[in-house]
Short mmCIF file of C-alpha atoms in Angstrom, two decimals:
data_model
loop_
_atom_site.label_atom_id
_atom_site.label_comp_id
_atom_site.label_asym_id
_atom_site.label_seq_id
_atom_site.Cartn_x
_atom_site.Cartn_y
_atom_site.Cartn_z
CA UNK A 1 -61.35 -17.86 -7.86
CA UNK A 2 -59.62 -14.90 -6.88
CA UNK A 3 -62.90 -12.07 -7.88
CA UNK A 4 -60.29 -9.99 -9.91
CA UNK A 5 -59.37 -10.72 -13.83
CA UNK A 6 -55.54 -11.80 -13.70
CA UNK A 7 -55.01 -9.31 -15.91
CA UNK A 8 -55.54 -6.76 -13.02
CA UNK A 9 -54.39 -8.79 -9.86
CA UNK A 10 -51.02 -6.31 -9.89
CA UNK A 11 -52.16 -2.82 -11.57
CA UNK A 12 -49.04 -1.02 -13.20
CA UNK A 13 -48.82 3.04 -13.79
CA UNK A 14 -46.01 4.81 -15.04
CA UNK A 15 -45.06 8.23 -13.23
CA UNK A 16 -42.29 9.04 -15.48
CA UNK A 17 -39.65 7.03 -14.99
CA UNK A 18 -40.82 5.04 -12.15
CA UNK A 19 -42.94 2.10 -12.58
CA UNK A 20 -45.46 2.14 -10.14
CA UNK A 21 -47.17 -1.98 -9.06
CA UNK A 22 -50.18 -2.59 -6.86
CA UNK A 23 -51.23 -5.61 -5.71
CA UNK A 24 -54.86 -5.75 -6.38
CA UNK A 25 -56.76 -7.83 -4.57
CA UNK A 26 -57.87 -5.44 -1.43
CA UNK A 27 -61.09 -7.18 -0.45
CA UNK A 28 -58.80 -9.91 0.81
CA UNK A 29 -55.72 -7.82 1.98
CA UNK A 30 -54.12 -8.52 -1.47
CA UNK A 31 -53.63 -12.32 -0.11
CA UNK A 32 -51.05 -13.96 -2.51
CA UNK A 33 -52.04 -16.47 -5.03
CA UNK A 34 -50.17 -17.78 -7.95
CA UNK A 35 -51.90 -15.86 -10.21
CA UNK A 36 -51.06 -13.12 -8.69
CA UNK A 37 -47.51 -13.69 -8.27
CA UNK A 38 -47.30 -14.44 -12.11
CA UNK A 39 -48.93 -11.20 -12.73
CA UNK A 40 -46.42 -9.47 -10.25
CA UNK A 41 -42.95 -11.57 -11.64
CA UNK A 42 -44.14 -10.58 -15.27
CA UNK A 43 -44.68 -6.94 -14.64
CA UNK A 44 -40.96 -7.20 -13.02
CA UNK A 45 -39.66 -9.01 -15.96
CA UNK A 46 -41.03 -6.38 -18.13
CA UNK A 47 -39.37 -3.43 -15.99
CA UNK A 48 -36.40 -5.39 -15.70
CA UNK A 49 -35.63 -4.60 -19.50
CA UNK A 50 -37.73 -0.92 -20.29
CA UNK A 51 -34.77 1.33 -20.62
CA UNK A 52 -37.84 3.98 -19.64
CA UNK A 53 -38.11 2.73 -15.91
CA UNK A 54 -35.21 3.65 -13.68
CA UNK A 55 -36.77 2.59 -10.22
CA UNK A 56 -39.65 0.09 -9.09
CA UNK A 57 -42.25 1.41 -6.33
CA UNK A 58 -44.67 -2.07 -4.76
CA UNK A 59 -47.27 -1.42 -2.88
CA UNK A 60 -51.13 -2.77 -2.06
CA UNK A 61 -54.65 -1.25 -2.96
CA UNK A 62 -56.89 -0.55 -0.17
CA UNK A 63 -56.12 -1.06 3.87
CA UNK A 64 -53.41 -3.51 2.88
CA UNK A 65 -49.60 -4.15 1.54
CA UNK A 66 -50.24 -8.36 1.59
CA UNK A 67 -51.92 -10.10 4.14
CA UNK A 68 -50.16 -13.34 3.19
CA UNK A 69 -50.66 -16.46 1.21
CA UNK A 70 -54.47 -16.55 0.59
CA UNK A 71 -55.64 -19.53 3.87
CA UNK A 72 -58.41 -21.04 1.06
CA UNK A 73 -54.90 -21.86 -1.14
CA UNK A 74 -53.36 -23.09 1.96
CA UNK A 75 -56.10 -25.24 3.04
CA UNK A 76 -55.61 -28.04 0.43
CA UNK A 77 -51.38 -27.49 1.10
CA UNK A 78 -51.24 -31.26 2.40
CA UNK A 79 -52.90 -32.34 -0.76
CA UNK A 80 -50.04 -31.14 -2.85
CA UNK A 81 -47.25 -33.07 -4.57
CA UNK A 82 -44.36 -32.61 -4.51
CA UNK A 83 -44.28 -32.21 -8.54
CA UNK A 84 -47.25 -29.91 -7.68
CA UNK A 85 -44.65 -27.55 -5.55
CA UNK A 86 -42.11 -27.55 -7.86
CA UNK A 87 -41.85 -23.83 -8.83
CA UNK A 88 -41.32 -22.75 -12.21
CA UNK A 89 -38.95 -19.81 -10.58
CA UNK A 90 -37.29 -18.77 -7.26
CA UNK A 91 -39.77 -16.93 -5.08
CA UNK A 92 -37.05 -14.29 -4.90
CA UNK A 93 -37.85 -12.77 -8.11
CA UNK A 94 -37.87 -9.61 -6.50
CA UNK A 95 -34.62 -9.63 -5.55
CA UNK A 96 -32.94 -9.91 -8.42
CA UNK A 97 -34.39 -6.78 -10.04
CA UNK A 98 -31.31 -4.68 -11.02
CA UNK A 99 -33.18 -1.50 -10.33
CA UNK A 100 -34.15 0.10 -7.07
CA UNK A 101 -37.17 -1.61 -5.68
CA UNK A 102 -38.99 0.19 -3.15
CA UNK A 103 -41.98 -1.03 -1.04
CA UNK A 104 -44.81 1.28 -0.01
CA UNK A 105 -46.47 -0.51 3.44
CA UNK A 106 -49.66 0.79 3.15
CA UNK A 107 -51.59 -1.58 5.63
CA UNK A 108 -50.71 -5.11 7.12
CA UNK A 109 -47.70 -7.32 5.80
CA UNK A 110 -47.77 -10.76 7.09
CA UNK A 111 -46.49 -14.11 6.65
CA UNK A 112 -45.46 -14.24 2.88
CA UNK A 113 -46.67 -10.83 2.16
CA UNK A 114 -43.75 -9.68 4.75
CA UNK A 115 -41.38 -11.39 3.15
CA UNK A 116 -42.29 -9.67 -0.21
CA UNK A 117 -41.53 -6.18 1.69
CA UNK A 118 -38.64 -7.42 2.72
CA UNK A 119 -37.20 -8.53 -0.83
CA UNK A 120 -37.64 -4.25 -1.47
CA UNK A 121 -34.43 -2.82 -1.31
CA UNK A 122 -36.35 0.22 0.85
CA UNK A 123 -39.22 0.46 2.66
CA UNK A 124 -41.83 3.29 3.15
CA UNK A 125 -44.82 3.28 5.51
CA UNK A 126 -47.74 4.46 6.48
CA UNK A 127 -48.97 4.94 10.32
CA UNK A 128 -51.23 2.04 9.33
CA UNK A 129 -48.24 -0.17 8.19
CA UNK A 130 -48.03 -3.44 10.28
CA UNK A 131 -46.10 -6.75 10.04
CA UNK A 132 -46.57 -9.96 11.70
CA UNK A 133 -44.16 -12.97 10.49
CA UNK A 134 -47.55 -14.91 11.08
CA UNK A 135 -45.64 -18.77 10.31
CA UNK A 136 -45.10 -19.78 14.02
CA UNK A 137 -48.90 -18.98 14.34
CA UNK A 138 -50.39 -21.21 11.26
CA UNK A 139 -48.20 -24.09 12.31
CA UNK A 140 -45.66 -23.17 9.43
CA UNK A 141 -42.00 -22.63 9.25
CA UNK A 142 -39.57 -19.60 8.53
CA UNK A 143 -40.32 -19.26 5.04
CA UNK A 144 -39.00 -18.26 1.72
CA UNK A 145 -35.73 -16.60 3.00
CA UNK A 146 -36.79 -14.46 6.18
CA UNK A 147 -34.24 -15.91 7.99
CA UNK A 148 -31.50 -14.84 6.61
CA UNK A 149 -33.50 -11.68 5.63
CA UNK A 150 -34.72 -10.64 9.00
CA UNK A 151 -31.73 -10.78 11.59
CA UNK A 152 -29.99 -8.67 8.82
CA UNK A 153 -32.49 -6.06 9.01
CA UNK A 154 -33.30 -5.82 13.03
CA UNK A 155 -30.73 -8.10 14.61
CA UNK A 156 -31.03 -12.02 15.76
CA UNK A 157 -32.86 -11.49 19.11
CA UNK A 158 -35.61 -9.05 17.71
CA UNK A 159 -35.60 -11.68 14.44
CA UNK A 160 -36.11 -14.44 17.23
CA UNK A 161 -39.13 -12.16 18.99
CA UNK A 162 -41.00 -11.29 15.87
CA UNK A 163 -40.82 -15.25 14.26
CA UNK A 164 -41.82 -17.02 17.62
CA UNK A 165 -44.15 -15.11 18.56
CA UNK A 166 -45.69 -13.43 15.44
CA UNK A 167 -47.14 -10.88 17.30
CA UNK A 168 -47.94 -7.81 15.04
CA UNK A 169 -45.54 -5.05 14.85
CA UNK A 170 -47.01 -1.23 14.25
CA UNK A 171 -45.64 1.32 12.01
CA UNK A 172 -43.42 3.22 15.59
CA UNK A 173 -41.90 -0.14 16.37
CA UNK A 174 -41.31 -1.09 12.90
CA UNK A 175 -39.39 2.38 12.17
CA UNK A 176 -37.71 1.90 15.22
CA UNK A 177 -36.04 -1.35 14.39
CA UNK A 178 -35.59 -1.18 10.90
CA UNK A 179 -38.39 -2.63 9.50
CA UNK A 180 -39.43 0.63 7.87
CA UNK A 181 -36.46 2.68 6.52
CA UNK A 182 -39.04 6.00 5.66
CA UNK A 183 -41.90 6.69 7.72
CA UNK A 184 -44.57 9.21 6.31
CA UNK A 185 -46.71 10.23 8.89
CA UNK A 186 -48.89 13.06 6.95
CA UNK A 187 -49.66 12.77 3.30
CA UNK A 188 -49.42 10.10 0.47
CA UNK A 189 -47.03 7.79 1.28
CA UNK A 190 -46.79 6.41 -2.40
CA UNK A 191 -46.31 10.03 -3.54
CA UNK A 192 -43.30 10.77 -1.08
CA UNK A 193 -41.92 7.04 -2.33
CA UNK A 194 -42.55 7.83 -6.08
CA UNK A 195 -40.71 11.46 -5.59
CA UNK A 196 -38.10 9.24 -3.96
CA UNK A 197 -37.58 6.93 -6.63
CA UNK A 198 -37.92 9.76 -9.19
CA UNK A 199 -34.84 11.24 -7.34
CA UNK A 200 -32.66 7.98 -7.79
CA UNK A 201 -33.74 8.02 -11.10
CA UNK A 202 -32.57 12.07 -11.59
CA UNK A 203 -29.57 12.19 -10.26
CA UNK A 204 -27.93 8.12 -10.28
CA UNK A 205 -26.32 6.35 -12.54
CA UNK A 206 -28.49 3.18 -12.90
CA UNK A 207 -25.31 0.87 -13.63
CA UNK A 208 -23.94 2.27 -10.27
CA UNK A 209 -27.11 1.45 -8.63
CA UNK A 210 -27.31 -1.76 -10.01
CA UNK A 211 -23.51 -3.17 -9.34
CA UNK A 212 -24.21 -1.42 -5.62
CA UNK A 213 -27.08 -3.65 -4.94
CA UNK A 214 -25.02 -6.60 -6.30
CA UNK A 215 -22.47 -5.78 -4.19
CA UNK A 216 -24.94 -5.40 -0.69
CA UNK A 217 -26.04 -8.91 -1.74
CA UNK A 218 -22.65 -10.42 -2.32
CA UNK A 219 -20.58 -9.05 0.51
CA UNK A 220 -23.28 -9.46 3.05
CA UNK A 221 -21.45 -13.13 4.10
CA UNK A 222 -18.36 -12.06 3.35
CA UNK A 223 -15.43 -10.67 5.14
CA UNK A 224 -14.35 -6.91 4.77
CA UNK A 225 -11.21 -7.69 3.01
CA UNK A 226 -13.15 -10.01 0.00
CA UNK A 227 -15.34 -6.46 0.19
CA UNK A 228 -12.34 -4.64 -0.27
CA UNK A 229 -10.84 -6.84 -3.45
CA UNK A 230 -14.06 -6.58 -4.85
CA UNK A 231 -14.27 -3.20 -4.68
CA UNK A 232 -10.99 -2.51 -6.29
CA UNK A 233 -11.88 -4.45 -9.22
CA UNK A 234 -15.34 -2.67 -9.52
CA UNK A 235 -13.80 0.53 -9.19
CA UNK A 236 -11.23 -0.15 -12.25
CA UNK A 237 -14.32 -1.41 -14.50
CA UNK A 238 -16.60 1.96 -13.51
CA UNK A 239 -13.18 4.03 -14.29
CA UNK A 240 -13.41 2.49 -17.66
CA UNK A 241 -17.28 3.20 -18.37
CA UNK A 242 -18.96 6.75 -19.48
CA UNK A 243 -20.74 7.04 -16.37
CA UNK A 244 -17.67 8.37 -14.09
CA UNK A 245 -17.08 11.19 -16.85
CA UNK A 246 -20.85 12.33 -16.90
CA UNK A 247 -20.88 12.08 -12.93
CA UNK A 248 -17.91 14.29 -12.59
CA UNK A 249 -18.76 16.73 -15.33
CA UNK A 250 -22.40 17.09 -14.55
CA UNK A 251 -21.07 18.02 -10.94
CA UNK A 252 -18.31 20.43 -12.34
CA UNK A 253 -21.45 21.59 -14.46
CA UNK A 254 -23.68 21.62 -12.20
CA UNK A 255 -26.55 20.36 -14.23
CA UNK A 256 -28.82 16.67 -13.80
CA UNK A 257 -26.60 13.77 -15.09
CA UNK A 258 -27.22 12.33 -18.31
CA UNK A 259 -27.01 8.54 -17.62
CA UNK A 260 -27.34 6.10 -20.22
CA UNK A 261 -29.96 3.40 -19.08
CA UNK A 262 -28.99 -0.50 -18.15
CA UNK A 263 -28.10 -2.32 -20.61
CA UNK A 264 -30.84 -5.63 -21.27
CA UNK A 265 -29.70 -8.80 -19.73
CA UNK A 266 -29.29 -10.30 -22.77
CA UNK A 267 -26.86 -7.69 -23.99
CA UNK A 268 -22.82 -8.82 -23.79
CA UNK A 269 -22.15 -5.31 -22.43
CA UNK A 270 -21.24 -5.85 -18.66
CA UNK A 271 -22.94 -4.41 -15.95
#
């Protein structure tokens, strides 16, 4: 039993046009459980599709971003079947979110619950943000992606460091090293990520945004010529849309852009 009604394991607020999620479970460090993760992958889908949210902003009520997968869950792991396992979606969710997603590190991220910050296409802290990898520590593996994720964020020695040893990382370091792309020493730090996001939303085209973070994802293996060709063919698509002629008016102008919102996935209009 996780103490908290699913209905309110991730709260959601609007702030305009940013959409505003909390995991809700802060007498236990808003561990992860599957009901909470359903409650968090809805309230995604839902954005995903609301022509009235432009950005995303994650973070965790009380002391706490995620303090993991919730140990009670993991205690009965080698009962599990393998038909038990089977997800009925990626983990990744997050990830695929066309929209800017930004985390808010309010407290501790560790194990899976640093992964989660890590699938945020930004990340704002606190002084009180922390992340441990945790998985070397609980006899587990490099899990769910961080892998790949990590090195690309702080480099293949410092990725090495922070999985073997899961020693916990404070909110300094973790600016330092690219852990933490804004850190908000004074203040609300969801306010200065919502006034962020509220920017993007202002002043961006959200079909630029969205083809940009397809384009970090796709030409992060690739070489800098594929980038290049891909690019080129992007570039002669975007020429073609309405976006390029509000951008460059609205500048001439000198007035907020007037961006039409994405388009719903299951709209033929490309993105």
């Amino acid at each position: 039993m996780t103490g908290v009604p699913p209905g309110e394991l991730v709260l959601a607020e609007h702030r305009g046009p940013v959409l505003v999620l909390t995991f809700n479970r802060p007498a236990k460090l808003n561990a992860w459980t599957d009901e909470l993760e359903d409650r968090y992958f809805a309230l995604l889908d839902a954005a995903e599709d609301d022509p009235g949210v432009r950005a995303v902003v994650v973070t965790g009520a009380g002391r706490g971003f995620c303090a993991g997968a919730d140990l009670q869950q993991l205690q009965a792991v080698g009962e599990v079947s393998e038909a038990d396992r089977a997800r009925r979606r990626p983990r990744d969710v997050p990830r695929t979110l066309r929209k800017p997603l930004i985390g808010v590190i309010n407290g501790v991220a560790a194990g899976l619950g640093m992964v989660e910050a890590l699938y945020c296409d930004i990340r704002f802290g606190s002084p009180s943000a922390r992340f441990t990898t945790a998985f070397a520590q609980r006899g587990l593996i490099a899990e769910y992606g961080i892998s790949w994720l990590l090195p690309r964020l702080v480099g293949h020695s410092r990725a090495a460091d922070l999985l073997l040893s899961s020693r916990m990382v404070d909110a300094e370091e973790a600016f330092r090293m690219g852990l933490l792309d804004h850190l908000v020493p004074t203040g609300s730090v969801v306010d200065a990520a919502v006034a962020y996001a509220a920017d993007l939303a202002r002043r961006c085209s959200p079909a630029s945004m969205a083809t940009i973070k397809s384009q970090l994802s796709n030409d992060a293996d690739g070489t800098y010529a594929d980038s290049v060709a891909r690019a080129d063919g992007l570039m002669i698509q975007a020429f073609r849309g309405s976006d390029v002629v509000e951008g460059v008016a609205s500048h001439l102008d000198k007035r907020t852009p007037d961006f039409p919102s994405l388009p719903v996935r299951s709209s033929d209009v490309p993105v």
